[in-house]
mmCIF file of C-alpha atoms and ligand atoms in Angstrom:
data_model
loop_
_atom_site.group_PDB
_atom_site.id
_atom_site.type_symbol
_atom_site.label_atom_id
_atom_site.label_comp_id
_atom_site.label_asym_id
_atom_site.label_seq_id
_atom_site.Cartn_x
_atom_site.Cartn_y
_atom_site.Cartn_z
ATOM 1 C CA UNK K 27 -9.606 5.344 -17.806
ATOM 2 C CA UNK K 28 -6.404 3.431 -18.461
ATOM 3 C CA UNK K 29 -5.193 1.210 -15.637
ATOM 4 C CA UNK K 30 -2.098 3.419 -15.305
ATOM 5 C CA UNK K 31 -4.300 6.471 -14.794
ATOM 6 C CA UNK K 32 -6.407 4.548 -12.303
ATOM 7 C CA UNK K 33 -3.263 3.761 -10.296
ATOM 8 C CA UNK K 34 -2.273 7.430 -10.316
ATOM 9 C CA UNK K 35 -5.768 8.645 -9.434
ATOM 10 C CA UNK K 36 -6.490 6.295 -6.539
ATOM 11 C CA UNK K 37 -5.802 7.600 -3.052
ATOM 12 C CA UNK K 38 -3.272 5.305 -1.389
ATOM 13 C CA UNK K 39 -1.602 4.736 1.959
ATOM 14 C CA UNK K 40 2.049 3.762 2.212
ATOM 15 C CA UNK K 41 2.776 1.516 5.190
ATOM 16 C CA UNK K 42 6.313 0.301 4.545
ATOM 17 C CA UNK K 43 8.795 3.067 3.857
ATOM 18 C CA UNK K 44 12.136 3.406 5.656
ATOM 19 C CA UNK K 45 12.720 7.140 5.655
ATOM 20 C CA UNK K 46 16.484 6.595 5.462
ATOM 21 C CA UNK K 47 15.801 4.525 2.339
ATOM 22 C CA UNK K 48 14.217 7.538 0.650
ATOM 23 C CA UNK K 49 17.498 9.474 0.679
ATOM 24 C CA UNK K 50 18.194 10.075 -3.008
ATOM 25 C CA UNK K 51 21.857 10.172 -4.138
ATOM 26 C CA UNK K 52 21.599 13.875 -5.091
ATOM 27 C CA UNK K 53 20.403 14.852 -1.613
ATOM 28 C CA UNK K 54 22.932 12.498 0.015
ATOM 29 C CA UNK K 55 25.764 14.321 -1.766
ATOM 30 C CA UNK K 56 24.298 17.746 -0.962
ATOM 31 C CA UNK K 57 23.983 16.937 2.757
ATOM 32 C CA UNK K 58 27.444 15.325 2.843
ATOM 33 C CA UNK K 59 28.915 18.500 1.371
ATOM 34 C CA UNK K 60 27.306 20.850 3.884
ATOM 35 C CA UNK K 61 28.313 18.558 6.775
ATOM 36 C CA UNK K 62 31.841 18.201 5.388
ATOM 37 C CA UNK K 63 31.535 14.415 5.283
ATOM 38 C CA UNK K 64 33.520 12.487 2.735
ATOM 39 C CA UNK K 65 31.450 9.775 1.052
ATOM 40 C CA UNK K 66 33.293 6.662 -0.170
ATOM 41 C CA UNK K 67 32.095 7.475 -3.719
ATOM 42 C CA UNK K 68 33.640 9.954 -6.181
ATOM 43 C CA UNK K 69 30.318 10.984 -7.759
ATOM 44 C CA UNK K 70 26.577 10.333 -7.851
ATOM 45 C CA UNK K 71 27.197 8.102 -10.864
ATOM 46 C CA UNK K 72 29.804 6.118 -8.931
ATOM 47 C CA UNK K 73 27.400 5.762 -5.983
ATOM 48 C CA UNK K 74 24.646 4.473 -8.254
ATOM 49 C CA UNK K 75 26.930 1.755 -9.624
ATOM 50 C CA UNK K 76 27.085 0.385 -6.070
ATOM 51 C CA UNK K 77 23.282 -0.100 -6.077
ATOM 52 C CA UNK K 78 23.555 -3.631 -7.341
ATOM 53 C CA UNK K 79 22.557 -6.036 -4.613
ATOM 54 C CA UNK K 80 22.795 -9.820 -4.178
ATOM 55 C CA UNK K 81 20.646 -10.059 -1.077
ATOM 56 C CA UNK K 82 19.386 -8.061 1.913
ATOM 57 C CA UNK K 83 22.796 -7.840 3.630
ATOM 58 C CA UNK K 84 24.596 -6.460 0.578
ATOM 59 C CA UNK K 85 21.976 -3.704 0.446
ATOM 60 C CA UNK K 86 22.122 -2.962 4.182
ATOM 61 C CA UNK K 87 25.920 -2.524 4.049
ATOM 62 C CA UNK K 88 25.516 0.314 1.543
ATOM 63 C CA UNK K 89 22.343 1.727 3.073
ATOM 64 C CA UNK K 90 23.952 2.218 6.497
ATOM 65 C CA UNK K 91 26.882 4.053 4.861
ATOM 66 C CA UNK K 92 24.389 6.435 3.253
ATOM 67 C CA UNK K 93 22.789 7.274 6.610
ATOM 68 C CA UNK K 94 26.157 8.527 7.917
ATOM 69 C CA UNK K 95 25.663 11.896 6.190
ATOM 70 C CA UNK K 96 22.656 12.702 8.411
ATOM 71 C CA UNK K 97 23.781 14.883 11.306
ATOM 72 C CA UNK K 98 21.470 17.835 11.969
ATOM 73 C CA UNK K 99 17.733 18.235 12.442
ATOM 74 C CA UNK K 100 17.686 20.015 9.081
ATOM 75 C CA UNK K 101 19.145 16.907 7.392
ATOM 76 C CA UNK K 102 16.359 14.721 8.765
ATOM 77 C CA UNK K 103 13.809 17.375 7.859
ATOM 78 C CA UNK K 104 15.033 17.724 4.262
ATOM 79 C CA UNK K 105 15.130 13.960 3.708
ATOM 80 C CA UNK K 106 11.600 13.478 5.078
ATOM 81 C CA UNK K 107 10.093 16.437 3.249
ATOM 82 C CA UNK K 108 11.614 15.239 -0.043
ATOM 83 C CA UNK K 109 9.859 11.878 0.475
ATOM 84 C CA UNK K 110 6.533 13.575 1.224
ATOM 85 C CA UNK K 111 6.790 15.583 -1.998
ATOM 86 C CA UNK K 112 7.181 12.343 -3.947
ATOM 87 C CA UNK K 113 4.367 10.774 -1.945
ATOM 88 C CA UNK K 114 2.088 13.689 -2.792
ATOM 89 C CA UNK K 115 2.922 13.352 -6.497
ATOM 90 C CA UNK K 116 1.838 9.698 -6.242
ATOM 91 C CA UNK K 117 -1.434 10.619 -4.482
ATOM 92 C CA UNK K 118 -0.481 9.106 -1.145
ATOM 93 C CA UNK K 119 -2.926 10.383 1.458
ATOM 94 C CA UNK K 120 -1.444 8.634 4.479
ATOM 95 C CA UNK K 121 2.080 7.418 5.275
ATOM 96 C CA UNK K 122 3.304 5.218 8.126
ATOM 97 C CA UNK K 123 7.011 5.930 8.179
ATOM 98 C CA UNK K 124 9.779 3.769 9.663
ATOM 99 C CA UNK K 125 12.896 5.290 11.121
ATOM 100 C CA UNK K 126 15.971 3.575 12.580
ATOM 101 C CA UNK K 127 17.103 5.607 15.624
ATOM 102 C CA UNK K 128 20.009 3.256 16.345
ATOM 103 C CA UNK K 129 21.635 4.056 12.986
ATOM 104 C CA UNK K 130 22.000 7.584 14.313
ATOM 105 C CA UNK K 131 22.318 7.362 18.099
ATOM 106 C CA UNK K 132 25.211 4.906 17.545
ATOM 107 C CA UNK K 133 26.973 7.842 15.817
ATOM 108 C CA UNK K 134 26.207 10.158 18.760
ATOM 109 C CA UNK K 135 23.338 11.929 17.002
ATOM 110 C CA UNK K 136 20.744 12.629 19.719
ATOM 111 C CA UNK K 137 17.377 10.819 19.469
ATOM 112 C CA UNK K 138 15.748 14.236 19.744
ATOM 113 C CA UNK K 139 17.509 15.549 16.598
ATOM 114 C CA UNK K 140 16.265 12.566 14.586
ATOM 115 C CA UNK K 141 12.649 12.593 15.728
ATOM 116 C CA UNK K 142 12.268 16.368 15.631
ATOM 117 C CA UNK K 143 13.587 16.651 12.077
ATOM 118 C CA UNK K 144 11.355 13.843 10.836
ATOM 119 C CA UNK K 145 8.219 14.898 12.688
ATOM 120 C CA UNK K 146 8.516 18.603 11.775
ATOM 121 C CA UNK K 147 8.695 17.634 8.096
ATOM 122 C CA UNK K 148 5.659 15.369 8.562
ATOM 123 C CA UNK K 149 3.703 18.200 10.192
ATOM 124 C CA UNK K 150 4.602 20.501 7.282
ATOM 125 C CA UNK K 151 3.694 17.745 4.796
ATOM 126 C CA UNK K 152 0.326 17.412 6.488
ATOM 127 C CA UNK K 153 -0.324 21.150 6.168
ATOM 128 C CA UNK K 154 1.023 21.549 2.654
ATOM 129 C CA UNK K 155 -0.067 18.268 1.017
ATOM 130 C CA UNK K 156 -2.808 16.972 3.333
ATOM 131 C CA UNK K 157 -0.864 13.756 3.987
ATOM 132 C CA UNK K 158 -1.640 12.254 7.395
ATOM 133 C CA UNK K 159 1.113 10.222 8.988
ATOM 134 C CA UNK K 160 2.290 7.939 11.777
ATOM 135 C CA UNK K 161 5.876 7.229 12.796
ATOM 136 C CA UNK K 162 7.157 3.724 13.549
ATOM 137 C CA UNK K 163 10.446 3.312 15.368
ATOM 138 C CA UNK K 164 12.357 0.206 14.250
ATOM 139 C CA UNK K 165 14.923 -1.735 16.250
ATOM 140 C CA UNK K 166 17.935 -3.016 14.326
ATOM 141 C CA UNK K 167 17.737 -6.768 14.811
ATOM 142 C CA UNK K 168 21.470 -7.354 14.169
ATOM 143 C CA UNK K 169 22.107 -5.448 17.416
ATOM 144 C CA UNK K 170 21.392 -6.879 20.868
ATOM 145 C CA UNK K 171 18.072 -6.981 22.688
ATOM 146 C CA UNK K 172 19.707 -4.874 25.404
ATOM 147 C CA UNK K 173 20.485 -2.125 22.935
ATOM 148 C CA UNK K 174 16.901 -2.262 21.659
ATOM 149 C CA UNK K 175 15.668 -1.973 25.259
ATOM 150 C CA UNK K 176 17.842 1.126 25.777
ATOM 151 C CA UNK K 177 16.423 2.651 22.595
ATOM 152 C CA UNK K 178 12.892 1.898 23.775
ATOM 153 C CA UNK K 179 13.551 3.788 27.027
ATOM 154 C CA UNK K 180 15.131 6.655 25.087
ATOM 155 C CA UNK K 181 11.989 7.000 22.978
ATOM 156 C CA UNK K 182 9.678 7.557 25.951
ATOM 157 C CA UNK K 183 9.932 11.375 26.097
ATOM 158 C CA UNK K 184 8.746 11.368 22.455
ATOM 159 C CA UNK K 185 6.090 8.687 22.848
ATOM 160 C CA UNK K 186 3.321 11.009 21.642
ATOM 161 C CA UNK K 187 5.078 11.193 18.258
ATOM 162 C CA UNK K 188 5.459 7.421 17.747
ATOM 163 C CA UNK K 189 2.586 4.991 17.177
ATOM 164 C CA UNK K 190 4.418 1.673 16.967
ATOM 165 C CA UNK K 191 7.705 -0.142 17.191
ATOM 166 C CA UNK K 192 9.055 -2.371 14.424
ATOM 167 C CA UNK K 193 11.950 -4.695 13.678
ATOM 168 C CA UNK K 194 14.225 -4.435 10.650
ATOM 169 C CA UNK K 195 17.779 -5.086 9.350
ATOM 170 C CA UNK K 196 19.439 -8.515 8.889
ATOM 171 C CA UNK K 197 16.652 -11.070 9.276
ATOM 172 C CA UNK K 198 18.260 -14.506 9.001
ATOM 173 C CA UNK K 199 19.934 -15.440 12.294
ATOM 174 C CA UNK K 200 18.075 -12.720 14.217
ATOM 175 C CA UNK K 201 14.673 -14.289 14.943
ATOM 176 C CA UNK K 202 11.793 -12.248 16.363
ATOM 177 C CA UNK K 203 11.943 -14.118 19.698
ATOM 178 C CA UNK K 204 15.275 -12.379 20.417
ATOM 179 C CA UNK K 205 13.182 -9.238 21.031
ATOM 180 C CA UNK K 206 10.286 -10.773 22.955
ATOM 181 C CA UNK K 207 10.956 -8.858 26.194
ATOM 182 C CA UNK K 208 11.506 -5.567 24.336
ATOM 183 C CA UNK K 209 8.227 -5.865 22.461
ATOM 184 C CA UNK K 210 6.381 -6.885 25.627
ATOM 185 C CA UNK K 211 7.617 -3.744 27.340
ATOM 186 C CA UNK K 212 6.802 -1.619 24.275
ATOM 187 C CA UNK K 213 3.215 -2.930 24.330
ATOM 188 C CA UNK K 214 3.011 -2.104 28.054
ATOM 189 C CA UNK K 215 4.109 1.443 27.224
ATOM 190 C CA UNK K 216 1.224 1.651 24.726
ATOM 191 C CA UNK K 217 3.039 1.151 21.440
ATOM 192 C CA UNK K 218 1.566 -0.994 18.663
ATOM 193 C CA UNK K 219 3.949 -3.550 17.135
ATOM 194 C CA UNK K 220 4.976 -4.628 13.628
ATOM 195 C CA UNK K 221 7.969 -6.622 12.393
ATOM 196 C CA UNK K 222 9.798 -7.524 9.206
ATOM 197 C CA UNK K 223 9.419 -11.300 8.853
ATOM 198 C CA UNK K 224 9.423 -13.807 6.027
ATOM 199 C CA UNK K 225 11.309 -11.497 3.664
ATOM 200 C CA UNK K 226 14.385 -13.750 3.473
ATOM 201 C CA UNK K 227 13.655 -15.594 6.695
ATOM 202 C CA UNK K 228 11.733 -18.860 7.167
ATOM 203 C CA UNK K 229 7.934 -18.719 7.640
ATOM 204 C CA UNK K 230 8.564 -19.756 11.282
ATOM 205 C CA UNK K 231 9.808 -16.185 11.817
ATOM 206 C CA UNK K 232 6.314 -15.004 10.860
ATOM 207 C CA UNK K 233 4.779 -17.350 13.448
ATOM 208 C CA UNK K 234 7.197 -15.950 16.035
ATOM 209 C CA UNK K 235 6.379 -12.349 15.144
ATOM 210 C CA UNK K 236 2.690 -13.152 15.619
ATOM 211 C CA UNK K 237 2.933 -15.201 18.781
ATOM 212 C CA UNK K 238 5.949 -13.725 20.596
ATOM 213 C CA UNK K 239 5.871 -10.080 19.433
ATOM 214 C CA UNK K 240 2.056 -9.791 19.061
ATOM 215 C CA UNK K 241 2.405 -7.818 15.854
ATOM 216 C CA UNK K 242 -0.553 -6.142 14.168
ATOM 217 C CA UNK K 243 1.107 -6.322 10.753
ATOM 218 C CA UNK K 244 3.864 -8.276 9.059
ATOM 219 C CA UNK K 245 6.340 -6.367 6.905
ATOM 220 C CA UNK K 246 7.041 -8.344 3.708
ATOM 221 C CA UNK K 247 5.793 -11.784 4.831
ATOM 222 C CA UNK K 248 5.941 -13.113 1.277
ATOM 223 C CA UNK K 249 7.303 -16.494 2.417
ATOM 224 C CA UNK K 250 4.036 -17.236 4.269
ATOM 225 C CA UNK K 251 2.806 -19.077 1.178
ATOM 226 C CA UNK K 252 5.191 -21.933 2.043
ATOM 227 C CA UNK K 253 3.054 -22.757 5.114
ATOM 228 C CA UNK K 254 -0.692 -23.395 4.549
ATOM 229 C CA UNK K 255 -1.432 -23.330 8.305
ATOM 230 C CA UNK K 256 0.208 -19.926 8.545
ATOM 231 C CA UNK K 257 -1.848 -18.557 5.640
ATOM 232 C CA UNK K 258 -5.017 -19.679 7.442
ATOM 233 C CA UNK K 259 -3.867 -18.020 10.659
ATOM 234 C CA UNK K 260 -2.970 -14.712 8.967
ATOM 235 C CA UNK K 261 -6.390 -14.662 7.293
ATOM 236 C CA UNK K 262 -8.176 -15.593 10.529
ATOM 237 C CA UNK K 263 -6.363 -12.945 12.579
ATOM 238 C CA UNK K 264 -6.701 -10.368 9.737
ATOM 239 C CA UNK K 265 -2.966 -9.614 9.826
ATOM 240 C CA UNK K 266 -1.990 -7.500 6.811
ATOM 241 C CA UNK K 267 1.250 -7.903 4.859
ATOM 242 C CA UNK K 268 3.167 -4.838 3.671
ATOM 243 C CA UNK K 269 4.635 -6.157 0.437
ATOM 244 C CA UNK K 270 7.374 -4.343 -1.518
ATOM 245 C CA UNK K 271 7.663 -5.712 -5.080
ATOM 246 C CA UNK K 272 10.645 -3.674 -6.376
ATOM 247 C CA UNK K 273 12.571 -4.357 -3.156
ATOM 248 C CA UNK K 274 11.922 -8.089 -3.435
ATOM 249 C CA UNK K 275 13.356 -8.186 -6.946
ATOM 250 C CA UNK K 276 16.371 -5.944 -6.183
ATOM 251 C CA UNK K 277 17.231 -8.079 -3.134
ATOM 252 C CA UNK K 278 16.681 -11.317 -5.069
ATOM 253 C CA UNK K 279 13.738 -12.615 -3.054
ATOM 254 C CA UNK K 280 12.100 -13.144 -6.470
ATOM 255 C CA UNK K 281 13.979 -13.478 -9.758
ATOM 256 C CA UNK K 282 11.795 -10.890 -11.464
ATOM 257 C CA UNK K 283 8.446 -9.141 -11.041
ATOM 258 C CA UNK K 284 6.743 -11.816 -13.157
ATOM 259 C CA UNK K 285 7.671 -14.375 -10.469
ATOM 260 C CA UNK K 286 6.301 -12.245 -7.595
ATOM 261 C CA UNK K 287 3.600 -13.914 -5.476
ATOM 262 C CA UNK K 288 1.392 -10.912 -4.622
ATOM 263 C CA UNK K 289 -1.462 -12.166 -6.798
ATOM 264 C CA UNK K 290 -1.387 -15.496 -4.945
ATOM 265 C CA UNK K 291 -1.383 -13.612 -1.650
ATOM 266 C CA UNK K 292 -4.560 -11.802 -2.724
ATOM 267 C CA UNK K 293 -6.107 -15.014 -4.038
ATOM 268 C CA UNK K 294 -5.540 -16.558 -0.598
ATOM 269 C CA UNK K 295 -7.580 -13.706 0.953
ATOM 270 C CA UNK K 296 -4.566 -12.154 2.624
ATOM 271 C CA UNK K 297 -4.649 -8.388 3.184
ATOM 272 C CA UNK K 298 -1.659 -7.628 0.955
ATOM 273 C CA UNK K 299 -0.575 -4.043 0.299
ATOM 274 C CA UNK K 300 1.974 -2.449 -2.065
ATOM 275 C CA UNK K 301 4.811 -0.317 -0.725
ATOM 276 C CA UNK K 302 8.190 1.047 -1.774
ATOM 277 C CA UNK K 303 10.464 -0.001 1.183
ATOM 278 C CA UNK K 304 13.626 1.968 0.229
ATOM 279 C CA UNK K 305 12.626 3.810 -2.951
ATOM 280 C CA UNK K 306 15.907 5.683 -3.464
ATOM 281 C CA UNK K 307 17.725 2.326 -3.657
ATOM 282 C CA UNK K 308 15.206 0.081 -5.405
ATOM 283 C CA UNK K 309 14.285 2.114 -8.470
ATOM 284 C CA UNK K 310 10.885 3.540 -7.706
ATOM 285 C CA UNK K 311 8.230 5.009 -5.458
ATOM 286 C CA UNK K 312 4.772 3.634 -4.785
ATOM 287 C CA UNK K 313 3.155 4.272 -8.176
ATOM 288 C CA UNK K 314 6.197 2.744 -9.910
ATOM 289 C CA UNK K 315 5.661 -0.364 -7.765
ATOM 290 C CA UNK K 316 1.922 -0.512 -8.591
ATOM 291 C CA UNK K 317 2.508 0.048 -12.316
ATOM 292 C CA UNK K 318 5.428 -2.397 -12.467
ATOM 293 C CA UNK K 319 3.619 -5.232 -10.717
ATOM 294 C CA UNK K 320 0.372 -4.587 -12.632
ATOM 295 C CA UNK K 321 2.195 -4.965 -15.944
ATOM 296 C CA UNK K 322 4.283 -7.951 -14.885
ATOM 297 C CA UNK K 323 1.358 -9.955 -13.487
ATOM 298 C CA UNK K 324 -1.424 -8.572 -15.668
ATOM 299 C CA UNK K 325 -3.393 -7.386 -12.638
ATOM 300 C CA UNK K 326 -6.836 -6.017 -13.516
ATOM 301 C CA UNK K 327 -8.609 -2.907 -12.230
ATOM 302 C CA UNK K 328 -10.372 -4.903 -9.523
ATOM 303 C CA UNK K 329 -7.006 -6.115 -8.180
ATOM 304 C CA UNK K 330 -5.626 -2.565 -8.161
ATOM 305 C CA UNK K 331 -8.670 -1.215 -6.325
ATOM 306 C CA UNK K 332 -8.385 -4.059 -3.812
ATOM 307 C CA UNK K 333 -4.699 -3.192 -3.191
ATOM 308 C CA UNK K 334 -5.473 0.514 -2.684
ATOM 309 C CA UNK K 335 -8.336 -0.343 -0.317
ATOM 310 C CA UNK K 336 -6.132 -2.795 1.581
ATOM 311 C CA UNK K 337 -3.588 -0.015 2.160
ATOM 312 C CA UNK K 338 -6.122 1.930 4.229
ATOM 313 C CA UNK K 339 -7.685 -1.137 5.875
ATOM 314 C CA UNK K 340 -4.205 -2.232 7.005
ATOM 315 C CA UNK K 341 -3.244 1.209 8.332
ATOM 316 C CA UNK K 342 -3.318 2.478 11.903
ATOM 317 C CA UNK K 343 -5.815 5.194 10.960
ATOM 318 C CA UNK K 344 -9.026 5.521 12.976
ATOM 319 C CA UNK K 345 -12.075 3.631 11.681
ATOM 320 C CA UNK K 346 -13.570 6.967 10.646
ATOM 321 C CA UNK K 347 -10.507 7.958 8.607
ATOM 322 C CA UNK K 348 -10.343 4.509 7.037
ATOM 323 C CA UNK K 349 -13.994 4.800 5.999
ATOM 324 C CA UNK K 350 -13.470 8.274 4.526
ATOM 325 C CA UNK K 351 -10.606 7.080 2.329
ATOM 326 C CA UNK K 352 -12.394 3.874 1.327
ATOM 327 C CA UNK K 353 -15.427 5.917 0.251
ATOM 328 C CA UNK K 354 -13.146 8.041 -1.956
ATOM 329 C CA UNK K 355 -11.907 4.867 -3.627
ATOM 330 C CA UNK K 356 -15.496 3.631 -4.101
ATOM 331 C CA UNK K 357 -16.393 6.913 -5.809
ATOM 332 C CA UNK K 358 -13.534 6.522 -8.295
ATOM 333 C CA UNK K 359 -14.383 2.851 -8.907
ATOM 334 C CA UNK K 360 -17.965 3.801 -9.799
ATOM 335 C CA UNK K 361 -16.727 6.240 -12.460
ATOM 336 C CA UNK K 362 -14.876 3.452 -14.299
HETATM 337 N N1 ADE W 439 15.961 -1.800 6.397
HETATM 338 C C1 ADE W 439 15.666 -1.060 5.310
HETATM 339 N N2 ADE W 439 15.077 -1.824 4.392
HETATM 340 C C2 ADE W 439 14.972 -3.064 4.897
HETATM 341 C C3 ADE W 439 14.444 -4.288 4.424
HETATM 342 N N3 ADE W 439 13.891 -4.409 3.220
HETATM 343 N N4 ADE W 439 14.533 -5.369 5.226
HETATM 344 C C4 ADE W 439 15.091 -5.274 6.423
HETATM 345 N N5 ADE W 439 15.592 -4.154 6.918
HETATM 346 C C5 ADE W 439 15.531 -3.053 6.165
HETATM 347 ZN ZN1 ZN W 440 11.579 -2.780 4.977
#
């Protein structure tokens, strides 16, 4: 079996996907049209020319404009179901999906509209494609802790639909400790916690996410390699990293895929996983990320199997479900 076919054949979990970042230009235009919203782009081609980023902020500025087309439950449903179709084509068996309620409630879209559209699509995806899922509600870190606290309270009627809270948006200047009280309360309400840290931000942000926010996973975390004590701690506490190779190159965290550090992360015994982040903006879904990084770094079949296994180990699935998926991977590995 070629390594490309192995990548396609392996069952995988995706743990770092912003659902708003899966909104493809074609669907964005279609939804804008039916909602009678004028996009600041004359065509899909024109929009795509804007997808040229210098850093995280230059991406976020465009990404938040794209979310403005989402108004009705149907919009959220269509966007989510389109992602699940792509996920199914890539043999994703489990997805832990981020959503940013504040991008919508700030535009007077009710929380209920957002969560119902997303979760109905996930339920249909589960029935149609057999993809299990969890939802993770992210707080926008460029907004205040007070606003995050309000969003946390607003989520409570839908708590049974949300497994964890996360932290995303502009990292530098918005350290994890800003949200310490919010995360403490979220944990008291029974949510698990994750946070973006060490994407652009200093490794100290990863320490803060661990110690102040008590996260179970770090999103990105690639800058941990700058701090040997931190590497040791992440290994000791078995904290996985949800790494997004295409995103890191598009947002200039690494100059190109050949310079990416995921192999070093694995060599340091970190539980690194591969994810797509915002696939509609960064040029590919999960298999594209696996294939791209495999080629660029010359990863072998053992590395690929390790990454697929890590995706389930790092998930919030039950031990039983983790085992079932890991056994599937073992079966495929034995056929090699
Ligand atoms: N929101 C969507 N994608 C993001 C990323 N890569 N980092 C921070 N916030 C985000
Ligand atoms: Zn992200």
